[in-house]
PDB file of C-alpha atoms and ligand atoms in Angstrom:
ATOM      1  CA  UNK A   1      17.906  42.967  -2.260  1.00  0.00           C
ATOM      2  CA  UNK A   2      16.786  40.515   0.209  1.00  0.00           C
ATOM      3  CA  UNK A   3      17.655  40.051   3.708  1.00  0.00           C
ATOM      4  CA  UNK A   4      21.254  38.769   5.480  1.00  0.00           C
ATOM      5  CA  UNK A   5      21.427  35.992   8.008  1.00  0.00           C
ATOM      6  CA  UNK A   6      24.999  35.288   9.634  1.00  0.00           C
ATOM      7  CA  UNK A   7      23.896  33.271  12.298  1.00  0.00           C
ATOM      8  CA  UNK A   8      22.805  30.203  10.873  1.00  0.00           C
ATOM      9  CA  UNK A   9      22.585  26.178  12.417  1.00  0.00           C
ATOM     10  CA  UNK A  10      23.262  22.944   9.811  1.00  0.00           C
ATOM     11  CA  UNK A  11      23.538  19.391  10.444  1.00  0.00           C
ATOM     12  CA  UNK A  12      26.699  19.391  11.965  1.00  0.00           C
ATOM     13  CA  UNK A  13      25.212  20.806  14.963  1.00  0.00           C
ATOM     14  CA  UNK A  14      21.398  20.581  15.971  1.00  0.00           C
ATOM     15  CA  UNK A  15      20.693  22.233  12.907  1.00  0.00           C
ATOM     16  CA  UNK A  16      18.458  20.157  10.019  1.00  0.00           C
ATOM     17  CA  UNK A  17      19.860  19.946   6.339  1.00  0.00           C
ATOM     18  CA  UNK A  18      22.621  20.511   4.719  1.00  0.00           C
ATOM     19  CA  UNK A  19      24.487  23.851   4.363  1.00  0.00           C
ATOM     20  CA  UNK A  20      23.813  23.341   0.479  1.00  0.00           C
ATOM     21  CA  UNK A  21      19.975  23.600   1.483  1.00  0.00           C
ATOM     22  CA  UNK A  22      20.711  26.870   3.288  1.00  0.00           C
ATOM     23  CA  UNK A  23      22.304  28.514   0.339  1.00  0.00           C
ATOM     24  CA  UNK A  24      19.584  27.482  -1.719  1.00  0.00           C
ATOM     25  CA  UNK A  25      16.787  29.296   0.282  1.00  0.00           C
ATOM     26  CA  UNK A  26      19.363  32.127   0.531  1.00  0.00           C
ATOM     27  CA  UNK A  27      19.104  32.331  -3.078  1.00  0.00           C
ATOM     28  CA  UNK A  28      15.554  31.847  -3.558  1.00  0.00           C
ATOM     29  CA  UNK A  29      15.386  34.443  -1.043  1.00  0.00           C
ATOM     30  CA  UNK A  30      17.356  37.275  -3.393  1.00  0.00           C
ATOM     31  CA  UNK A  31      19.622  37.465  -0.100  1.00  0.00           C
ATOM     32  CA  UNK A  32      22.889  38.645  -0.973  1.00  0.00           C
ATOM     33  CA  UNK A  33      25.134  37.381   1.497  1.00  0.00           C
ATOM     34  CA  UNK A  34      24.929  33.945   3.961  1.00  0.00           C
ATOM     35  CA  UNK A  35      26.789  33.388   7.023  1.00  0.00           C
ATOM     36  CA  UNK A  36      27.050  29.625   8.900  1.00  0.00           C
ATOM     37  CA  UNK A  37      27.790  29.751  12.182  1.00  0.00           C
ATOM     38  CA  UNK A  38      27.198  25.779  13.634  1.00  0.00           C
ATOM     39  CA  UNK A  39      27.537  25.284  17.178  1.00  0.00           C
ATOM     40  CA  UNK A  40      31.412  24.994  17.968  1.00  0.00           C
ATOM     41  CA  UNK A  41      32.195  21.573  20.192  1.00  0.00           C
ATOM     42  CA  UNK A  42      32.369  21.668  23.656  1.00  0.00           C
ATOM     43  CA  UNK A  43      34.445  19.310  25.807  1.00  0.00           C
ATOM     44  CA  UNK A  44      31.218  17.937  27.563  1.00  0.00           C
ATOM     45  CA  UNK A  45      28.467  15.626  26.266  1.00  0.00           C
ATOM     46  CA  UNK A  46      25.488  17.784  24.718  1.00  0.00           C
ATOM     47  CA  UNK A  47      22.833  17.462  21.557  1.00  0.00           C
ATOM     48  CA  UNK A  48      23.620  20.520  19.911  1.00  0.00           C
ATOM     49  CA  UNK A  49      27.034  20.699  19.759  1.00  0.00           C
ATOM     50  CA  UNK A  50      28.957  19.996  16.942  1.00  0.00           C
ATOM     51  CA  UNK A  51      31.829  17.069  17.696  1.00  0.00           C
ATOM     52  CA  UNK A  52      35.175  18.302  17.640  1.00  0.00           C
ATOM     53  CA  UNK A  53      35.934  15.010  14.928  1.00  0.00           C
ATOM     54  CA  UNK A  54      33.571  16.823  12.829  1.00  0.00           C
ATOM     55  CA  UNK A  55      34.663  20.642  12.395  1.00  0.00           C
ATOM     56  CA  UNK A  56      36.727  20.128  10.177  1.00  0.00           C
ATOM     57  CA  UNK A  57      34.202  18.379   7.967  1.00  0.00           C
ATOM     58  CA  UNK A  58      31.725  21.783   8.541  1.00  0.00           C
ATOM     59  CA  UNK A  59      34.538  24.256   7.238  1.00  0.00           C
ATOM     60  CA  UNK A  60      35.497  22.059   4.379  1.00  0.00           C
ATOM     61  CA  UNK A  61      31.486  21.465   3.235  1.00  0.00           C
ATOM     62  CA  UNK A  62      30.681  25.345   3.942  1.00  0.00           C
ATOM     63  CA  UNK A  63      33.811  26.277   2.032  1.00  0.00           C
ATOM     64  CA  UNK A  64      32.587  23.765  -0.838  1.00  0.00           C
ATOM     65  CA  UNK A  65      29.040  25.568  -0.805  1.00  0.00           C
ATOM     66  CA  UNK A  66      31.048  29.386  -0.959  1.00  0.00           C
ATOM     67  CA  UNK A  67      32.279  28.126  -4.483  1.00  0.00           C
ATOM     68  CA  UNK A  68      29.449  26.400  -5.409  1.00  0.00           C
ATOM     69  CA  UNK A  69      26.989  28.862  -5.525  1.00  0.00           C
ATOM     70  CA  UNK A  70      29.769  32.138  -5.737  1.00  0.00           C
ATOM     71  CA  UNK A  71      27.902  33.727  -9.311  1.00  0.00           C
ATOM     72  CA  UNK A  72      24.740  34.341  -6.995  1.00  0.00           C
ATOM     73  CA  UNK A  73      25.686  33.739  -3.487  1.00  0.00           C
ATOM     74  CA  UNK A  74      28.132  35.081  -0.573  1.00  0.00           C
ATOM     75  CA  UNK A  75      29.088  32.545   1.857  1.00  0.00           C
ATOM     76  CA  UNK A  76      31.162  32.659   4.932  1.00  0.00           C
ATOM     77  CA  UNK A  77      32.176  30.154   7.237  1.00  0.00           C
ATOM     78  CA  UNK A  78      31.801  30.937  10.564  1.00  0.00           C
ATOM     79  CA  UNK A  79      30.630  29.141  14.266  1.00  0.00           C
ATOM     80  CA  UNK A  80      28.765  30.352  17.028  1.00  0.00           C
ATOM     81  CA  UNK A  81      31.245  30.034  19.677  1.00  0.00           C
ATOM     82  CA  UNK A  82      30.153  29.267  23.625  1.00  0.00           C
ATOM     83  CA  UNK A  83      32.064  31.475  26.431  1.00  0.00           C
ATOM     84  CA  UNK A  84      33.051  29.473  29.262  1.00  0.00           C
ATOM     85  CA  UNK A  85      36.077  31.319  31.417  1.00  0.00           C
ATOM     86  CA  UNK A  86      39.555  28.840  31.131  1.00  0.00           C
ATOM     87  CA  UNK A  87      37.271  25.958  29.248  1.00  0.00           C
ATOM     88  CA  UNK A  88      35.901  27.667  25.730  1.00  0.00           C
ATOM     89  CA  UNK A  89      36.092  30.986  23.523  1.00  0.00           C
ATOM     90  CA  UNK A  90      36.080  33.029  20.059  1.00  0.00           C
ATOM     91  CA  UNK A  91      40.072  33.344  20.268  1.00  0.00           C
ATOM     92  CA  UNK A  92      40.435  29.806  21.860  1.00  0.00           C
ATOM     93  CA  UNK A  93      43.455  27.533  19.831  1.00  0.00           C
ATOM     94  CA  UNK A  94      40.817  25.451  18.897  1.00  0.00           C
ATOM     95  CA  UNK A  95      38.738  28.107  16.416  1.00  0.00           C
ATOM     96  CA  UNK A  96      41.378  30.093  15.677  1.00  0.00           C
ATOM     97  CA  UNK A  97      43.293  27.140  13.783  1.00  0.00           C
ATOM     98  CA  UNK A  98      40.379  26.433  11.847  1.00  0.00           C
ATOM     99  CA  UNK A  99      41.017  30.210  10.158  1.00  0.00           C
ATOM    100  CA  UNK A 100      37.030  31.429   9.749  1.00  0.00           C
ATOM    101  CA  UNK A 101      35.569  34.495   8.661  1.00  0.00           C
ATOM    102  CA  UNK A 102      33.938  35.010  11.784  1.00  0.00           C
ATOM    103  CA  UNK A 103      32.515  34.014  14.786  1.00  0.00           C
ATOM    104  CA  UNK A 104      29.004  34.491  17.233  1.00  0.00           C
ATOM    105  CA  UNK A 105      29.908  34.637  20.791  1.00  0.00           C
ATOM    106  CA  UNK A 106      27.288  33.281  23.337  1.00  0.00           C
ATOM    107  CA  UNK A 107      26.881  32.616  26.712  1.00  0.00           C
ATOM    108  CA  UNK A 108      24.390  29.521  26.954  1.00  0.00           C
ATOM    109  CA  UNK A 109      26.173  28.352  30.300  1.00  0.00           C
ATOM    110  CA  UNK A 110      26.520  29.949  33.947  1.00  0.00           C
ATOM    111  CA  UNK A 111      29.069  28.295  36.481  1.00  0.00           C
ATOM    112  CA  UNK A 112      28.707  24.571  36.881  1.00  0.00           C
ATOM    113  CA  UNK A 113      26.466  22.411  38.930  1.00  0.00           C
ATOM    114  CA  UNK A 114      28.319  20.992  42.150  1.00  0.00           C
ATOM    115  CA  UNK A 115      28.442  17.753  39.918  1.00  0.00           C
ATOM    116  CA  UNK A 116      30.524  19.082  37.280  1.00  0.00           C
ATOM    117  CA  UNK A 117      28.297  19.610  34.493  1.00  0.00           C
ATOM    118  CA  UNK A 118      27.455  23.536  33.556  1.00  0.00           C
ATOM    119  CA  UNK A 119      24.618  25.169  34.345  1.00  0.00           C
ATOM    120  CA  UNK A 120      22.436  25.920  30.752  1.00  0.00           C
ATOM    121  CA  UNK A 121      20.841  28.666  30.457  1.00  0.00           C
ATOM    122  CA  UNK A 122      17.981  28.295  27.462  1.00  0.00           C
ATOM    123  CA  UNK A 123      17.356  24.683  27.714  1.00  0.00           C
ATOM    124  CA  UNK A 124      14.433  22.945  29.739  1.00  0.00           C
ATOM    125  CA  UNK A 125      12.907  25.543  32.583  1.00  0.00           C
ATOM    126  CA  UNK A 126      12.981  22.472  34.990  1.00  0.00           C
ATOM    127  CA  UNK A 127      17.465  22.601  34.708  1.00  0.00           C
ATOM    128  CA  UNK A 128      17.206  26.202  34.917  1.00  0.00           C
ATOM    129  CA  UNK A 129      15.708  26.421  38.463  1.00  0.00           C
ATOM    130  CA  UNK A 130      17.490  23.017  39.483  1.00  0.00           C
ATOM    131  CA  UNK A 131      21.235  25.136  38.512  1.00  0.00           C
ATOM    132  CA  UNK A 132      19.232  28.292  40.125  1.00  0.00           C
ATOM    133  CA  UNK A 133      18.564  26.446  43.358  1.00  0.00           C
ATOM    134  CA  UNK A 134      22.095  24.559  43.329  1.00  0.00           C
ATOM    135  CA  UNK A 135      24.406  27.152  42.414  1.00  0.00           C
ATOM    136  CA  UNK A 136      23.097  30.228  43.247  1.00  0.00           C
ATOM    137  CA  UNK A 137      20.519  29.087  46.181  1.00  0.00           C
ATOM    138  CA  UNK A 138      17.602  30.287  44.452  1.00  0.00           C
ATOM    139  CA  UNK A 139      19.170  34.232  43.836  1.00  0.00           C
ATOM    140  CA  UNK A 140      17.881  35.129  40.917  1.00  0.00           C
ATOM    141  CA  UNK A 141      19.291  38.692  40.751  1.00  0.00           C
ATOM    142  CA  UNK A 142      22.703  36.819  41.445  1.00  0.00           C
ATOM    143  CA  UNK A 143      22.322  34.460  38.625  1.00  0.00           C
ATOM    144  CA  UNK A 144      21.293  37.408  36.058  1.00  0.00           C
ATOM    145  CA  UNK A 145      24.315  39.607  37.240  1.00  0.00           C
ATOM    146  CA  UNK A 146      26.729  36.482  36.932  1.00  0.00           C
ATOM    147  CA  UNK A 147      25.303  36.065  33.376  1.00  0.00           C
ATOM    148  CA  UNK A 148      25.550  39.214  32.236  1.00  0.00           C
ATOM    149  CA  UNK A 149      29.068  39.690  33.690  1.00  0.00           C
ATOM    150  CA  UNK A 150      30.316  36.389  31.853  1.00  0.00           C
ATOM    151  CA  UNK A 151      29.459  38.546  28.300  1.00  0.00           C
ATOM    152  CA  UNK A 152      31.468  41.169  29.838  1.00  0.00           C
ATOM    153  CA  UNK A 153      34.236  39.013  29.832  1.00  0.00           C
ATOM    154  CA  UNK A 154      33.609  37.350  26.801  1.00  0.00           C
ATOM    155  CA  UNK A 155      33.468  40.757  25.171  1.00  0.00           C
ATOM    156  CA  UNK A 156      36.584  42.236  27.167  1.00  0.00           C
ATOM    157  CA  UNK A 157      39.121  38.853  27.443  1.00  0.00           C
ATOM    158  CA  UNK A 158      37.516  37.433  24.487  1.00  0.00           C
ATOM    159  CA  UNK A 159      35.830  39.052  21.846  1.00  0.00           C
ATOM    160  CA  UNK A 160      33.645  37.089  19.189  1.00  0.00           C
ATOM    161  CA  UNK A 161      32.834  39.495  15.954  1.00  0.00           C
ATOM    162  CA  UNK A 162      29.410  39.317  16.713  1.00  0.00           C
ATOM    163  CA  UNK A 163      28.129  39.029  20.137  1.00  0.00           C
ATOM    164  CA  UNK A 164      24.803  36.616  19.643  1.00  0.00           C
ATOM    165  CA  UNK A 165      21.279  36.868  22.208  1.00  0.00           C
ATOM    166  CA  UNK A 166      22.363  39.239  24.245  1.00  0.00           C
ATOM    167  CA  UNK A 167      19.601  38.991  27.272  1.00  0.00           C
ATOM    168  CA  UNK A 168      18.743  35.563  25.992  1.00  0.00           C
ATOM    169  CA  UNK A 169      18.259  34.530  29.998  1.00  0.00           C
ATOM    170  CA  UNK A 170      15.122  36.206  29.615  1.00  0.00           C
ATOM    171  CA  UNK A 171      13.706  32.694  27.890  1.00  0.00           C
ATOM    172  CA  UNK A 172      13.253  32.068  31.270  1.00  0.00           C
ATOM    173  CA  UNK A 173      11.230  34.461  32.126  1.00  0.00           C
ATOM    174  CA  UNK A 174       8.737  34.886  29.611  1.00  0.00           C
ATOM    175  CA  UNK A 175       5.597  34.765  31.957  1.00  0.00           C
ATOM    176  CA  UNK A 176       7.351  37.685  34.052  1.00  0.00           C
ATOM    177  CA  UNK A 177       7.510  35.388  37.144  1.00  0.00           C
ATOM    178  CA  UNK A 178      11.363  35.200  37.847  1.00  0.00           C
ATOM    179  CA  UNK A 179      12.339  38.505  37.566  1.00  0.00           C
ATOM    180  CA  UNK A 180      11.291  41.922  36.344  1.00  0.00           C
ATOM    181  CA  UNK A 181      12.648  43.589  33.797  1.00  0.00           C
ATOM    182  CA  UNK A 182      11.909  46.728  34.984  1.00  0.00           C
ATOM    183  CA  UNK A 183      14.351  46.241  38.030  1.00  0.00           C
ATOM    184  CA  UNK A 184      17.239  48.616  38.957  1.00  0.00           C
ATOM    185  CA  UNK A 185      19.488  45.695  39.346  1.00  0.00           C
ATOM    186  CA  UNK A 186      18.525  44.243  35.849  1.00  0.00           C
ATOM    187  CA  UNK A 187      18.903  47.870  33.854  1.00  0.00           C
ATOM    188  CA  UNK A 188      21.953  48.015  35.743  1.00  0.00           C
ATOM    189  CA  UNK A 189      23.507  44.837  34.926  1.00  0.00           C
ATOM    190  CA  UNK A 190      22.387  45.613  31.026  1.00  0.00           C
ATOM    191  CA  UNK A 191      23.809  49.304  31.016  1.00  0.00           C
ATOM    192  CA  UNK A 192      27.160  47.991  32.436  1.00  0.00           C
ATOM    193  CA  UNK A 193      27.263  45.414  29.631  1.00  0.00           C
ATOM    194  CA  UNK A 194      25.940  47.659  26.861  1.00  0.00           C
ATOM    195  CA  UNK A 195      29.048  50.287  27.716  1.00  0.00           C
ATOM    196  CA  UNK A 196      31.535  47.659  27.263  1.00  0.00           C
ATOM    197  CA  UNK A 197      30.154  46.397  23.896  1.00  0.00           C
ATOM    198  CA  UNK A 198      30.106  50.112  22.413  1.00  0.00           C
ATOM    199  CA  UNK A 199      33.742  50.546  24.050  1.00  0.00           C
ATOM    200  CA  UNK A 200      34.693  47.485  22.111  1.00  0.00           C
ATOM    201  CA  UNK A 201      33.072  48.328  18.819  1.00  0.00           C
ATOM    202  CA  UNK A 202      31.271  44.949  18.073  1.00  0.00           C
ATOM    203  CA  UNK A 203      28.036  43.920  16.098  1.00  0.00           C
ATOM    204  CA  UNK A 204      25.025  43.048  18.630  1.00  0.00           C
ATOM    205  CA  UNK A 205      22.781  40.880  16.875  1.00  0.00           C
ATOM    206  CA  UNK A 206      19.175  41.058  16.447  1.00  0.00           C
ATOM    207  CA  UNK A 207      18.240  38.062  17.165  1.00  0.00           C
ATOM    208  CA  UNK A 208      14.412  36.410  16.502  1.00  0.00           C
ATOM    209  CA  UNK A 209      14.520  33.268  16.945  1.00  0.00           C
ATOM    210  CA  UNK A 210      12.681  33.583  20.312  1.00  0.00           C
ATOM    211  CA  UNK A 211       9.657  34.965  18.553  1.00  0.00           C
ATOM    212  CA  UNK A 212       9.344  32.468  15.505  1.00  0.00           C
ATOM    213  CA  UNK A 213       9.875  29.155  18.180  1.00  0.00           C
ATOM    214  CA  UNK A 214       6.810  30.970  19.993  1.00  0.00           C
ATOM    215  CA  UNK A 215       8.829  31.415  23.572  1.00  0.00           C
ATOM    216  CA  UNK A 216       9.038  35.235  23.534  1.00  0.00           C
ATOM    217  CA  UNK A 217       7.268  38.094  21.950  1.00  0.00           C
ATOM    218  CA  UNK A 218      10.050  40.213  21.183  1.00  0.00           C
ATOM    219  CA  UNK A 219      13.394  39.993  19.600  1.00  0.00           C
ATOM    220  CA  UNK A 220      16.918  39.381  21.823  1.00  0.00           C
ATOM    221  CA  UNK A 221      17.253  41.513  22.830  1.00  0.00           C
ATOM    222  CA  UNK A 222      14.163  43.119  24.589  1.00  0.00           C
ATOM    223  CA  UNK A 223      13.080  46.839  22.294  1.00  0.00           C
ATOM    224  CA  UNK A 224      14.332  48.954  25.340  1.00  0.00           C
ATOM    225  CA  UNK A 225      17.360  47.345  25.407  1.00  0.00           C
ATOM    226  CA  UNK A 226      17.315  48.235  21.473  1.00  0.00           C
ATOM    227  CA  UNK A 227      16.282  51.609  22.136  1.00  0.00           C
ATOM    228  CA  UNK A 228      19.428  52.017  24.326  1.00  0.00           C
ATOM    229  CA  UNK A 229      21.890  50.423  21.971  1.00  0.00           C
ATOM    230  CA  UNK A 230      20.546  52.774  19.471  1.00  0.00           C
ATOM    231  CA  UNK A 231      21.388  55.775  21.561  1.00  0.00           C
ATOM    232  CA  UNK A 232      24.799  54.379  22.150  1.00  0.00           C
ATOM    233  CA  UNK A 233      25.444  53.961  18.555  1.00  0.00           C
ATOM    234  CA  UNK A 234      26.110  50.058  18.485  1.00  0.00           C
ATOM    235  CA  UNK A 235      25.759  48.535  14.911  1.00  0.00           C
ATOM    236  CA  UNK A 236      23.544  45.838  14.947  1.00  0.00           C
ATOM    237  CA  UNK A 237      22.660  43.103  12.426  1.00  0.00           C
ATOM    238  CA  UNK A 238      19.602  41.269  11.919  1.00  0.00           C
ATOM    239  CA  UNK A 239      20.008  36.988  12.149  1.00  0.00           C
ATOM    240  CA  UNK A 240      17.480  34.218  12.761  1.00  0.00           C
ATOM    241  CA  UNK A 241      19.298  31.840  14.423  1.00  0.00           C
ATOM    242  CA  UNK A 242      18.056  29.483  12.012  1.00  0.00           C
ATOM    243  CA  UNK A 243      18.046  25.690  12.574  1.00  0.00           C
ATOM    244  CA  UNK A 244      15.807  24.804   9.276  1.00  0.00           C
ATOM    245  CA  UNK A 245      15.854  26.358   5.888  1.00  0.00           C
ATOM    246  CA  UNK A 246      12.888  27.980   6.272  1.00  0.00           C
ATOM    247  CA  UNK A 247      13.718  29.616   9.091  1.00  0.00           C
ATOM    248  CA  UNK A 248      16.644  31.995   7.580  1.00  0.00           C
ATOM    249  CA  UNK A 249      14.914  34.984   7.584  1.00  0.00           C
ATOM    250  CA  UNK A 250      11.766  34.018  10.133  1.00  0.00           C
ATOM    251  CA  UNK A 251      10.139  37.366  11.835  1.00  0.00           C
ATOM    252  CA  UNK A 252      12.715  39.303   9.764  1.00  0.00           C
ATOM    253  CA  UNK A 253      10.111  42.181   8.691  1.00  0.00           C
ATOM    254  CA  UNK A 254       8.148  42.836  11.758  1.00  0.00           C
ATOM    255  CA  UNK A 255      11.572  42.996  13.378  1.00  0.00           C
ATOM    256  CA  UNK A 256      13.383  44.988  10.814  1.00  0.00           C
ATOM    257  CA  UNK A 257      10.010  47.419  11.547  1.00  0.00           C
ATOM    258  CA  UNK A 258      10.968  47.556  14.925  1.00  0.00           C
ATOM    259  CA  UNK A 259      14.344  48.502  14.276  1.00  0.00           C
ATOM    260  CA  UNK A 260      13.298  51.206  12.468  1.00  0.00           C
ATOM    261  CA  UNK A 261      11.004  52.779  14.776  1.00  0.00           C
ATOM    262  CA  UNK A 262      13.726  52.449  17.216  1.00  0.00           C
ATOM    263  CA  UNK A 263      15.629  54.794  15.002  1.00  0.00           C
ATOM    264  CA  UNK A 264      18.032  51.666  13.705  1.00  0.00           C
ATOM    265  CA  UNK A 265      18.117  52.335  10.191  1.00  0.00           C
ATOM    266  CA  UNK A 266      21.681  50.613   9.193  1.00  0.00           C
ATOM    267  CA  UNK A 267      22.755  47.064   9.973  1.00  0.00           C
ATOM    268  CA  UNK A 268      26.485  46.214   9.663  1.00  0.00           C
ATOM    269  CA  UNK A 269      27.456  42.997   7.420  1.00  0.00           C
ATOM    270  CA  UNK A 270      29.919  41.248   6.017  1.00  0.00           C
ATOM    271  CA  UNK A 271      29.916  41.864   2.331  1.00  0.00           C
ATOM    272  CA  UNK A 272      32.579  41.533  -0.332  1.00  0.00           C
ATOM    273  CA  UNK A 273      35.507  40.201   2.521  1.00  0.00           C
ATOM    274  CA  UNK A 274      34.391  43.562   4.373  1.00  0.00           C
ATOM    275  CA  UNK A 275      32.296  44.743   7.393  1.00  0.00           C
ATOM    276  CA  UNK A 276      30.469  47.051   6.164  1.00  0.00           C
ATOM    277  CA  UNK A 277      27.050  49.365   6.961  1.00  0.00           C
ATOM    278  CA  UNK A 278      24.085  48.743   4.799  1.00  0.00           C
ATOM    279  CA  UNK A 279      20.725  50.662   4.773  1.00  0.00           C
ATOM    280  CA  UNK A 280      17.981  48.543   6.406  1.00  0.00           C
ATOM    281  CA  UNK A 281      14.470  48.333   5.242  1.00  0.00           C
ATOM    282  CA  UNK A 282      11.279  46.465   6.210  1.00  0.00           C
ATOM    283  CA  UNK A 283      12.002  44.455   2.991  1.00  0.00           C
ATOM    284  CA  UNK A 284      15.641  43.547   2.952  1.00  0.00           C
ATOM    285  CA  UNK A 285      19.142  45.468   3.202  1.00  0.00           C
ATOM    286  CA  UNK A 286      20.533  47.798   0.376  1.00  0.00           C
ATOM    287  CA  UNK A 287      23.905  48.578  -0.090  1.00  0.00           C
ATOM    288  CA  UNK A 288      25.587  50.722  -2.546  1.00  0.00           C
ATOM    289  CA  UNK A 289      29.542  49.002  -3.301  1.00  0.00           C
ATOM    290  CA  UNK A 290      31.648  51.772  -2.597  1.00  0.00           C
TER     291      UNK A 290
HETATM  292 ZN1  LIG B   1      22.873  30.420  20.858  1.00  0.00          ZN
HETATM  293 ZN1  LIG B   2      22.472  29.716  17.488  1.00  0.00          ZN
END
């Protein structure tokens, strides 16, 4: 068996091709399962959300694709959904009405600027330290422990199935010259977050896009993050945030190696309407139908 993805782009949002072209590489891939998880809309102007006239249009075309390819394919219809406190969630009215099989949970935006607009996260490092400067005077310990305690939140008020990039902040940081890792402060605000995730019981994805767009060197999130998550016995699932086709399953094996020298040798995935453990292996997943 080949490799799962659940968190996967398409047109809709700032994805490239069709969700058709997805399942196809899925297949060529001897992956057994597919999950689409578009960028949800957002009630502010953006590039790579999806508009709200058009999610309708991304169920209906992913639910098309489910029965099109259903003799060699699983497919299920889900969005990654942005956390933003009284604005945008996994159990908002909004993605709940549209009845999915699941959903990512992100945080890709911190507070607001004192114009309005929110602050992003992972786009251009230039907006980064303009919202750093703005909103939290250049703190960046205070910006980190704001971030991490909006995925509290999320994962508390609000909880997604999967919970997508965990430390994905850390884009920002990739030359080590914003903040350390290594900090008290930083382990702290991770450890608090990690203890509410195992508390709640959800998936923590592995996520390597980072690696494969060349702006990290590791996975989100960072190995002794992983190493920790491990310990605390939070399933995990291995996704590409793809935005092409050939990106489903980019930096999959190195990664899945990591896992497994990390002691992670079981990813949990949604298989035959069911979440369910699977053994991981450098080459794909196997699973045994109980
Ligand atoms: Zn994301
Ligand atoms: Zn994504």
């Amino acid at each position: 068996m080949g490799f799962t993805n659940f968190h996967g782009h398409t047109h809709y949002c700032d994805g490239k091709g069709r969700a058709e072209e997805y399942a196809e590489a899925a297949i060529t891939q001897k992956m057994p399962v597919y999950g689409f998880s578009s960028h949800a809309p957002l009630p502010y102007e953006l590039p790579w959300t999806m508009p709200e006239s058009e999610t309708e249009k991304y169920v209906s075309e992913v639910r098309k694709v489910k029965e099109q390819y259903a003799a060699q394919l699983q497919v299920y219809t889900g969005l990654e959904v942005d956390f933003i406190p009284d604005v945008a969630g996994p159990g908002h009215e909004r993605i709940r009405k549209l009845d999915l099989d699941y959903t990512v949970g992100s945080v890709h935006f911190v507070d607001f600027f004192p114009k309005g607009h929110p602050w992003e996260i992972d786009g251009k490092h230039e907006l980064f330290l303009e919202g750093l400067q703005q909103i939290f005077n250049g703190d960046i310990q205070k910006a980190i422990e704001r971030y991490f305690s909006l995925i509290r939140q999320m994962v508390e008020k609000d909880p997604p199935d999967i919970v997508g990039h965990l430390d994905k902040i850390r884009i920002q940081n990739e030359e080590g010259n914003l903040f350390s890792e290594e900090a008290l402060w930083y382990r702290d605000a991770v450890e608090e977050t990690l203890q509410v995730i195992q508390k709640k019981g959800l998936i923590t994805e592995v996520n390597t896009r980072g690696i494969y767009k060349k702006k990290t060197t590791a996975p989100y999130p960072s190995p002794w993050i992983l190493e920790r998550m491990q310990a605390l016995d939070i399933p995990i699932m291995l996704n590409s945030d793809a935005h092409h086709p050939r990106e489903i399953t980019a930096c999959f094996e190195d990664t899945a190696k990591l896992l497994l020298d990390i002691g992670y040798d079981h990813c949990r995935i949604l298989l035959d309407g069911k979440w369910q453990d699977a053994t991981l292996t450098i080459k794909g997943i196997h699973y045994v139908p109980s």
